[in-house]
Short mmCIF file of C-alpha atoms in Angstrom, two decimals:
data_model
loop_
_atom_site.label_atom_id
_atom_site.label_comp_id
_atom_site.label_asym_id
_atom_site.label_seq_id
_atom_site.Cartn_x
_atom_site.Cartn_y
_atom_site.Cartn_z
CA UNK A 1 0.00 0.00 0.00
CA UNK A 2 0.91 3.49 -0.30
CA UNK A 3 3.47 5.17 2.44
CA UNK A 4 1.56 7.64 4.76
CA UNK A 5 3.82 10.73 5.36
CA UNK A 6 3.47 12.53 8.70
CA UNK A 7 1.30 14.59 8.78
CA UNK A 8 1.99 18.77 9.53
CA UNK A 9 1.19 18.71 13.36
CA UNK A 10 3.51 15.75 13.74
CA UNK A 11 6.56 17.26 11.77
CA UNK A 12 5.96 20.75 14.46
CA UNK A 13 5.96 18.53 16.97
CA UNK A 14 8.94 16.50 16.30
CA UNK A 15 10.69 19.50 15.34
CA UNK A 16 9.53 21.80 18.65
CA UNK A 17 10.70 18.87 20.86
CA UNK A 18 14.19 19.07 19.00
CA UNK A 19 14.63 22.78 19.96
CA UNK A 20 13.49 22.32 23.22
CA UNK A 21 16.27 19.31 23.11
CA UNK A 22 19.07 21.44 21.21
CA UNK A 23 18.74 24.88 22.87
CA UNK A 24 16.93 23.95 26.17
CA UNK A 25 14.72 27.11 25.49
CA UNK A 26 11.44 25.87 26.65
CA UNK A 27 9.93 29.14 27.01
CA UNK A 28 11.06 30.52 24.10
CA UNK A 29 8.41 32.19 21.66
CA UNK A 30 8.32 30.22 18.63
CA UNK A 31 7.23 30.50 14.94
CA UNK A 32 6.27 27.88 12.56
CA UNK A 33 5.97 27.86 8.92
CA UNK A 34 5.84 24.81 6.28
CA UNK A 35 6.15 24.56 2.37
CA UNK A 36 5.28 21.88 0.31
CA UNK A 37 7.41 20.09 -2.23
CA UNK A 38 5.62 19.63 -5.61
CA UNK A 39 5.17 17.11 -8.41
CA UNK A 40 5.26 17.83 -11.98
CA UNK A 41 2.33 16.49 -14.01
CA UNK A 42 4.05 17.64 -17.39
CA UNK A 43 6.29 19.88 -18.45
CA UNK A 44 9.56 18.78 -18.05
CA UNK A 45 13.04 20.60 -18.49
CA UNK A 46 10.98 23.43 -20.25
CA UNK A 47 11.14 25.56 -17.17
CA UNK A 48 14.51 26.89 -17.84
CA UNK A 49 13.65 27.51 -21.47
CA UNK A 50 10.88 30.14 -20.54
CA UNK A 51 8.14 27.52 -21.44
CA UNK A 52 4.85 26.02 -19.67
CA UNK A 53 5.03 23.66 -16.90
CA UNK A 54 2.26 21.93 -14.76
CA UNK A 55 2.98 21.02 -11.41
CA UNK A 56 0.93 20.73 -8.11
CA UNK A 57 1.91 21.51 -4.20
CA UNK A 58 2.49 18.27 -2.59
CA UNK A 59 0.99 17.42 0.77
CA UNK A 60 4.66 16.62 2.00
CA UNK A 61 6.41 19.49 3.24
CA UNK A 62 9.05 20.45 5.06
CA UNK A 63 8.46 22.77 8.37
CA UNK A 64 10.52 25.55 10.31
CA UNK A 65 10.05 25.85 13.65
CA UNK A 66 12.20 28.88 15.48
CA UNK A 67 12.64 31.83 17.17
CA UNK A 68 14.76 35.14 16.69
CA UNK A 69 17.70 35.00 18.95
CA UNK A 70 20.38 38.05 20.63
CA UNK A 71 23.18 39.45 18.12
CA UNK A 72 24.31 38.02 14.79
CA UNK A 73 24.47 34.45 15.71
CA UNK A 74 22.25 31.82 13.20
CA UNK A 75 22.24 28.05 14.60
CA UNK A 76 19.79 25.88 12.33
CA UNK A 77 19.05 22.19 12.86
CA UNK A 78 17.75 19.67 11.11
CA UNK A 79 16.11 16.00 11.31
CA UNK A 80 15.28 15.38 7.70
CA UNK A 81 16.38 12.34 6.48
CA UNK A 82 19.20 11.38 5.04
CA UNK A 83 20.28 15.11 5.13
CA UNK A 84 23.87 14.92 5.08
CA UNK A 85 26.07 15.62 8.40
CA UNK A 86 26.55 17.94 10.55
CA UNK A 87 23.14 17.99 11.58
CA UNK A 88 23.91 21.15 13.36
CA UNK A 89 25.47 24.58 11.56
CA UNK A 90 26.47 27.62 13.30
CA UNK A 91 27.51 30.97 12.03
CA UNK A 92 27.35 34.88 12.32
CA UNK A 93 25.42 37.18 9.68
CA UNK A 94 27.79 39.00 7.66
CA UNK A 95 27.58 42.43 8.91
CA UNK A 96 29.49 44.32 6.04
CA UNK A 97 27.14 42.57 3.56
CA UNK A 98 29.79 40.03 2.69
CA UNK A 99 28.56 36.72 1.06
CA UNK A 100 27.59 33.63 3.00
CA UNK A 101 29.57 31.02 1.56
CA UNK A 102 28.29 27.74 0.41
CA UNK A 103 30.26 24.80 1.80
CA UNK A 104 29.53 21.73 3.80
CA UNK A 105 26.89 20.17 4.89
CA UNK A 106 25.01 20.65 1.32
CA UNK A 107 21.91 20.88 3.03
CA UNK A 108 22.59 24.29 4.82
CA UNK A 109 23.47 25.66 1.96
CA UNK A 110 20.43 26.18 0.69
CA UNK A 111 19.49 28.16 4.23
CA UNK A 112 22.61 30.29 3.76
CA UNK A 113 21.40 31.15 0.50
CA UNK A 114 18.22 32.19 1.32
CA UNK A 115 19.55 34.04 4.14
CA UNK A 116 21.38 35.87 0.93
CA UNK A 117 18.92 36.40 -1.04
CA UNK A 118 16.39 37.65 1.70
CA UNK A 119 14.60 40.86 0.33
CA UNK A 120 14.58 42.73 3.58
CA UNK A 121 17.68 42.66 5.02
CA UNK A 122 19.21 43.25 8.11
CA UNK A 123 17.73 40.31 9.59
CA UNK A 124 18.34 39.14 13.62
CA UNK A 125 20.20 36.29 14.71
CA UNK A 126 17.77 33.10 15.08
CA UNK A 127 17.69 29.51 16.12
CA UNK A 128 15.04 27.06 13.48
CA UNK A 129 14.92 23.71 13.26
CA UNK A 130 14.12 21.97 10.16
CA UNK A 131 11.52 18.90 9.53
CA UNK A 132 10.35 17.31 6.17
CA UNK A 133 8.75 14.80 4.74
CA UNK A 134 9.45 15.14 1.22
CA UNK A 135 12.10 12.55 0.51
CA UNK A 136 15.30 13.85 -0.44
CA UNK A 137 16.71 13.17 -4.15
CA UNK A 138 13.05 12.01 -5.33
CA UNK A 139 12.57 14.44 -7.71
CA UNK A 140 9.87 16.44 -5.80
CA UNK A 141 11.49 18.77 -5.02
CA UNK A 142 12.82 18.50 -1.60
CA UNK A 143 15.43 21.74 -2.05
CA UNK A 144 12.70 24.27 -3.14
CA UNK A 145 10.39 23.40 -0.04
CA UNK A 146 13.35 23.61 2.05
CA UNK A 147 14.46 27.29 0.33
CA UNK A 148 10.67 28.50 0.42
CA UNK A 149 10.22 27.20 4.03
CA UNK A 150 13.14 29.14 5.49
CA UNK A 151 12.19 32.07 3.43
CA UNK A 152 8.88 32.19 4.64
CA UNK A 153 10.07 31.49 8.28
CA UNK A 154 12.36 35.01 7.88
CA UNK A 155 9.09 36.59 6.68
CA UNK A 156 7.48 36.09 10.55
CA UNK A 157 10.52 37.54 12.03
CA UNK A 158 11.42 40.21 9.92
CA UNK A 159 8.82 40.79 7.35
CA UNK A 160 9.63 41.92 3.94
CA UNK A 161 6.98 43.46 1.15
CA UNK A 162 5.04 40.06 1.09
CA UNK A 163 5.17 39.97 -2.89
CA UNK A 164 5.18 36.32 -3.77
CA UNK A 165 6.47 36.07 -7.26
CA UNK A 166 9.55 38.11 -6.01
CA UNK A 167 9.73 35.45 -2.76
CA UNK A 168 9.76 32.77 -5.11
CA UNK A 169 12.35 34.33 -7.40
CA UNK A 170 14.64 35.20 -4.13
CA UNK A 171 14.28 31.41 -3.32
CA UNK A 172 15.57 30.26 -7.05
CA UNK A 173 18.48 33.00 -6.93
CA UNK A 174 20.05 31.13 -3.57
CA UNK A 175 19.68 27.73 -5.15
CA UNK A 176 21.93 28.88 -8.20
CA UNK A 177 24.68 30.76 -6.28
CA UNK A 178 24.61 28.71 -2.68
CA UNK A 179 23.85 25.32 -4.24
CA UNK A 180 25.03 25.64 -7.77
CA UNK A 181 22.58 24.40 -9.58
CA UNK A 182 21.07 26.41 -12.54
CA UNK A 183 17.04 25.59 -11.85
CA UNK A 184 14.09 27.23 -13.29
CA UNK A 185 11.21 28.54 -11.32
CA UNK A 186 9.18 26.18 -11.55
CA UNK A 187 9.86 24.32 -8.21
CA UNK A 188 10.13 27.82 -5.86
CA UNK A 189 6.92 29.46 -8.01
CA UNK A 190 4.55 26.25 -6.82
CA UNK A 191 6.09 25.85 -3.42
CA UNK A 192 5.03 29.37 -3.20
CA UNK A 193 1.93 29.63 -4.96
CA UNK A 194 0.13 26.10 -4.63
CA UNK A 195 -3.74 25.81 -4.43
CA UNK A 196 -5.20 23.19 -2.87
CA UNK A 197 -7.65 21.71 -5.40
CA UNK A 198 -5.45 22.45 -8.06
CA UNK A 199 -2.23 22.16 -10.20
CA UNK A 200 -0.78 25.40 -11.45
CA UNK A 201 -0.03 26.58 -15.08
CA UNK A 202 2.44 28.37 -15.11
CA UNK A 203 3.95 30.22 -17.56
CA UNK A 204 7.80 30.81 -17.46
CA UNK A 205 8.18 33.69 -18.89
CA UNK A 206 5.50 36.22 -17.83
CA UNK A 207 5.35 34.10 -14.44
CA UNK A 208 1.92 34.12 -14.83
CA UNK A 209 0.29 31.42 -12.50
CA UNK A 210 -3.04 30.06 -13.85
CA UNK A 211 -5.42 27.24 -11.71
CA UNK A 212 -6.29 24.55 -13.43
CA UNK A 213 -8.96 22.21 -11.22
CA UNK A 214 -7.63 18.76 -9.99
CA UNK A 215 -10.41 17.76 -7.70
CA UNK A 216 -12.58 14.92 -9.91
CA UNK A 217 -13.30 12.46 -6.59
CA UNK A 218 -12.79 9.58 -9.09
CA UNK A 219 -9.48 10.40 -10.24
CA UNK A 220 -6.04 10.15 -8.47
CA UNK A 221 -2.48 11.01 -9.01
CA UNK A 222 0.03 8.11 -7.28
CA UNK A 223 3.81 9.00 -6.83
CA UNK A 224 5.87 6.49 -7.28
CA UNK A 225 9.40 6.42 -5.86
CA UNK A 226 12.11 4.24 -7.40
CA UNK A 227 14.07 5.00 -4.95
CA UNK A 228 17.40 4.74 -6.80
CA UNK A 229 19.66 7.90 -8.22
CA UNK A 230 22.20 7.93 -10.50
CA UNK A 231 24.97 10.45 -10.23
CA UNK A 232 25.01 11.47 -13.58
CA UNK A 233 21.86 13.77 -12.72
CA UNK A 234 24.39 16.92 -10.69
CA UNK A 235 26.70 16.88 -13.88
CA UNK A 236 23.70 16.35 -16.50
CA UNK A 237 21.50 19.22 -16.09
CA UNK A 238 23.73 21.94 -16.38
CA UNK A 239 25.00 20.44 -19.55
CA UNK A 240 20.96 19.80 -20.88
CA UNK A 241 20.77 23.42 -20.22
CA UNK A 242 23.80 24.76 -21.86
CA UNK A 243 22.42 22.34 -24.84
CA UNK A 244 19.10 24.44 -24.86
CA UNK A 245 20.65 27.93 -24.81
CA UNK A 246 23.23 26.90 -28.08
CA UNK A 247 20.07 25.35 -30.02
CA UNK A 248 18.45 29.07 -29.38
CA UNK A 249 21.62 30.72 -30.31
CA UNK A 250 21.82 28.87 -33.64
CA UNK A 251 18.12 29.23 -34.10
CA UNK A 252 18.64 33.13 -33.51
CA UNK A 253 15.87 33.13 -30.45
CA UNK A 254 16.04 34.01 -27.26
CA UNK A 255 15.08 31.00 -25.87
CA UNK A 256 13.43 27.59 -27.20
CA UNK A 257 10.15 29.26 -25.99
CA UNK A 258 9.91 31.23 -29.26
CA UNK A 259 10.75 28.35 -31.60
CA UNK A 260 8.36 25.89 -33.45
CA UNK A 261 9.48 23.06 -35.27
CA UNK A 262 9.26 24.90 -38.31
CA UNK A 263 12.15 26.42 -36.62
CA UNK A 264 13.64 23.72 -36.10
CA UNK A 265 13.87 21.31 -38.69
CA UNK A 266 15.34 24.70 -40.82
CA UNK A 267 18.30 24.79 -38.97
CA UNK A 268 18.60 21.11 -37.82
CA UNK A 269 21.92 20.81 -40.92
CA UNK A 270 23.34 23.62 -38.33
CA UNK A 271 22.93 21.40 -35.33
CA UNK A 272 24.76 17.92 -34.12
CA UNK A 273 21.88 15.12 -33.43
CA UNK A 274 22.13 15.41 -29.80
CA UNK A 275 21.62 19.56 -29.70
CA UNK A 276 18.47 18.93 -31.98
CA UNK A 277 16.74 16.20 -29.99
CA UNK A 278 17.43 18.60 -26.90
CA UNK A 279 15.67 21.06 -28.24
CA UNK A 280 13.11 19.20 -30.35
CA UNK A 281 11.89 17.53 -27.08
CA UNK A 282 12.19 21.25 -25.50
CA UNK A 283 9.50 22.54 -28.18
CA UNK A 284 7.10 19.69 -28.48
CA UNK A 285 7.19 19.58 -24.14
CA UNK A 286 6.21 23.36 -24.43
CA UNK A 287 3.09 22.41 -26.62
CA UNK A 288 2.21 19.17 -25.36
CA UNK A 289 2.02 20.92 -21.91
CA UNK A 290 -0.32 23.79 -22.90
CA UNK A 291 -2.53 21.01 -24.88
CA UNK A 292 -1.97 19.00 -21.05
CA UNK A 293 -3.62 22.09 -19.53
CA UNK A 294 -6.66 22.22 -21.33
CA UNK A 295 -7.33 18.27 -21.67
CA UNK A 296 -7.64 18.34 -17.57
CA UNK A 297 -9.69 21.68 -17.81
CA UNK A 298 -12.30 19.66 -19.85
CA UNK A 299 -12.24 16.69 -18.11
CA UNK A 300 -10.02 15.04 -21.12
CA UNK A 301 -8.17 12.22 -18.79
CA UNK A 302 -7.35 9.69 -21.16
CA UNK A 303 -6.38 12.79 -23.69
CA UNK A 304 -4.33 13.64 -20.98
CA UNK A 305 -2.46 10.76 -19.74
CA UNK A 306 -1.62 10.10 -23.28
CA UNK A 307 0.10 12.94 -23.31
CA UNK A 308 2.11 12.50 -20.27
CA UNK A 309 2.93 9.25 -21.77
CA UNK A 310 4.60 10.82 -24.71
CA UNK A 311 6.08 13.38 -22.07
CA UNK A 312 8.07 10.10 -20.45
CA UNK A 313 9.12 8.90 -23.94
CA UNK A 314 10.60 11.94 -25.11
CA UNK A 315 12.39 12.49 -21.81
CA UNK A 316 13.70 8.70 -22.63
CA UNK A 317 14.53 9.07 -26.00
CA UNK A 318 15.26 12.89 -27.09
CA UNK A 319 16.61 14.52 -23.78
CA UNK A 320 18.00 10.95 -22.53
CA UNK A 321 17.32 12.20 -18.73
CA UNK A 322 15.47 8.82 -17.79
CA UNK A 323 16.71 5.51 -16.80
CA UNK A 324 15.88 1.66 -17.22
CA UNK A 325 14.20 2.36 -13.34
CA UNK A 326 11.87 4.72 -14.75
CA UNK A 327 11.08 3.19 -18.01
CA UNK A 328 10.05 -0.18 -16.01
CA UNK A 329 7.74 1.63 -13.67
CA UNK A 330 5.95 3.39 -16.32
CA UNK A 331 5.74 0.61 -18.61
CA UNK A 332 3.92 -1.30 -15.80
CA UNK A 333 1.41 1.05 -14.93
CA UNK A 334 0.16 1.44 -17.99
CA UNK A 335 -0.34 -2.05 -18.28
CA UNK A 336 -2.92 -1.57 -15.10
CA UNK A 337 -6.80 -0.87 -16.52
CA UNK A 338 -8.00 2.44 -15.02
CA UNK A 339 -4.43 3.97 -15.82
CA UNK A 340 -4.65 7.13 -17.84
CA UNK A 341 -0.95 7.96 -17.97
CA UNK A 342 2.00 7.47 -16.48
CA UNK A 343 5.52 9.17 -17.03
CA UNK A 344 8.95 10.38 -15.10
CA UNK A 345 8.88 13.73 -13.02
CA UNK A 346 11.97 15.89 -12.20
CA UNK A 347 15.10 16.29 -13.49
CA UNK A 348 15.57 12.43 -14.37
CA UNK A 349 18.46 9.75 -13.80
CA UNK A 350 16.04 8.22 -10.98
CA UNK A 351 13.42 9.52 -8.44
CA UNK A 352 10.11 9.58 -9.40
CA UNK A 353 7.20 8.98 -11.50
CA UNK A 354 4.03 10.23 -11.33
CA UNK A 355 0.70 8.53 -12.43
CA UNK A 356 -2.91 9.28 -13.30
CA UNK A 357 -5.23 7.22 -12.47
CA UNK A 358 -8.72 6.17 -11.99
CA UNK A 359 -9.90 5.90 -7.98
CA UNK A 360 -10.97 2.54 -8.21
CA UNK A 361 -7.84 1.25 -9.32
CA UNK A 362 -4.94 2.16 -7.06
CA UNK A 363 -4.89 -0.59 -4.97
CA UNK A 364 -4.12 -3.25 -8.24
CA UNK A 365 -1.67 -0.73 -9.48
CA UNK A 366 0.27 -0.44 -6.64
CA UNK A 367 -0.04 -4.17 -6.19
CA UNK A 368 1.33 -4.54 -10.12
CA UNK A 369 4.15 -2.14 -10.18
CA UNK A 370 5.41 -4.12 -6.50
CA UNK A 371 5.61 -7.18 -8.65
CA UNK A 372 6.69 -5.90 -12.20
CA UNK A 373 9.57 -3.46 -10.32
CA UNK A 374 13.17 -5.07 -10.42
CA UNK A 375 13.78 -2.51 -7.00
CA UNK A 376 11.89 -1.43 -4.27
CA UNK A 377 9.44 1.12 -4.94
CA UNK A 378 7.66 3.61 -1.87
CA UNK A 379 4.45 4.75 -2.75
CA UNK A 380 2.52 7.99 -2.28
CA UNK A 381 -1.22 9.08 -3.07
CA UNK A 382 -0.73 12.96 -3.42
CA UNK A 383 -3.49 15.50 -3.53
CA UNK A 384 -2.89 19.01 -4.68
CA UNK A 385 -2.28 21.88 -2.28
CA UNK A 386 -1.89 24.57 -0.61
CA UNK A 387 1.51 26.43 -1.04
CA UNK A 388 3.67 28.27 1.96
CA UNK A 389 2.02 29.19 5.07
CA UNK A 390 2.74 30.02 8.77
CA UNK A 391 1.02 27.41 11.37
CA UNK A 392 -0.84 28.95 14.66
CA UNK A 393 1.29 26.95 17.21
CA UNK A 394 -1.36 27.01 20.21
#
């Protein structure tokens, strides 16, 4: 059966009884926030090409529990697993506006880069600990929720304008310079902006957000986790992306977002193969998402999960971001009746797929991808929803 993830009471309580443990502050007046992760139902790797994607807020999500504290001094915690060690960072705010630097563990990088990034600076010294449930290296987005949680956590102690597209934008600037990794804004804009009820069109270039409705009773979206991840996926996307921005150059636009394949197939003698099938799965993604959008709008599910089918196969074949993992647990599911479509989510080379599906016919799906899977597959039944809040602790 599917894995139940804690729910958002339990991850404040685990993580006020760690700062109670850590700084023995038991009267200490605390703050809470959480932010989800997020699945993408389509739209992959189109992000950073100013193109449509389609994800949802996750019910997973990682909270901040903490407090402002005397002076300059930051000490952050956290009991997310599999976060990498220390546990446990301490350091002083930079009070001539010099950098944070990145450095080990990975995972408080991110927090130092929000810290960065934070659009109403000076901020106090503080003490936060740090729970999740969204599984780390699964592809949904685990380093976003973390970025817009902490962000959103410096919002209750020193509040900035409250503008959300400029939060989420912050939040994307301290992944590329604190973690180095050159992400779209697709993952900070739905951490941000989720609805519950719905998954979010959004488009990204005007960052214009638009609701689509995700709330049939009969219909379901299941998360499979194939819990394995292949290394190639830190070196990988940089070099996907620097494959996108030459196949613009050559096709004289500013990004694959204004290209058709038209475009393309006129300038594919001035590309290698590999540069073309980047960008030809780049352009059809773009379409296939907006066409995505409006299937679920009508009610068009099997229109729909064919669509994220072709999605997964293009991600397999043109932008070679999937892996044998992947391919198997798609393959299965859509050998289950009441399957609409099935197909990898996130940047690829493991994590997760995600799966549309009739109500009716989870439990035999789950059931059929346990016995078709060569590994060891966790299971999650996500519905969409809300994005980055702050929790009433009493």
């Amino acid at each position: 059966m599917a894995s139940p993830f804690p729910s958002v009471p339990s991850l404040v309580a685990e993580a006020r009884a760690l700062y109670v443990q850590v700084f023995g502050e038991e009267e200490a007046v605390l703050t809470a926030v959480c932010a989800p992760g997020r699945v993408n139902l389509i739209g992959e790797h189109t992000d950073y090409n100013q193109g449509f994607v389609l994800p949802m807020a996750l019910p997973m999500v990682t909270v901040v529990v903490g407090s402002q504290s005397c002076g300059q001094e930051v000490s952050v915690v956290t009991a997310t697993k599999d976060a990498d060690q220390p546990l446990q960072v301490d350091f002083s705010l930079p009070t001539d506006g010099a950098p944070l630097s990145p450095g080990l563990p990975s995972w408080a990088n991110y927090v130092k880069g929000v810290i960065q990034h934070y659009r109403a600076p000076p901020l106090p010294g503080l003490k936060a600990v740090v729970c999740s449930s969204v599984p780390l290296g699964g592809g949904l987005s685990s380093s976003a929720s973390l970025e817009v949680a902490f962000y959103t956590f410096l919002q209750q102690l020193k509040p900035d304008d409250g503008d959300k597209v400029s939060k989420a934008l912050a939040c994307q600037q301290a992944e590329h310079t604190h973690a180095g990794v050159p992400c779209g804004i697709m993952d900070q804009f739905v951490s941000v902006l989720g609805r519950e009820g719905h998954a979010l069109l959004i488009d990204c270039r005007s960052l214009e957000a638009t609701p689509v409705p995700l709330a049939d009773p009969e219909l379901l979206i299941l998360i499979t986790n194939s819990n394995v991840k292949h290394s190639l996926s830190a070196s990988e996307y940089p070099l996907r992306r620097r494959q996108c921005e030459e196949a613009a150059s050559v096709l004289g636009k500013d990004s694959l977002r204004d290209a058709n394949m038209k475009d393309l197939e006129e300038a594919k003698e001035r590309l290698d193969d590999v540069t073309y099938r980047r960008a030809r799965h780049v352009v059809e993604e773009i379409e296939r998402t907006v066409q995505a959008a409006g299937a679920l709008k009508r009610g068009a599910y099997t229109q729909f999960g064919r669509l994220m089918v072709q999605s997964h196969n293009s991600l397999r074949d043109l932008y070679e971001v999937s892996c044998s993992e992947l391919d198997e647990l798609v393959s299965a599911a859509m050998e289950v009746e009441g399957v609409y479509g099935s197909r990898m989510t996130g940047g690829g080379f493991g994590g997760c797929t995600v799966t549309l599906l009739q109500s009716h016919a989870i439990d035999k799906t789950i059931l059929h991808l346990q016995k078709r899977y060569s590994g060891t597959p966790t299971f999650y039944v996500a519905t969409p929803s809300e994005g980055a809040r702050a929790l009433n602790l009493s």
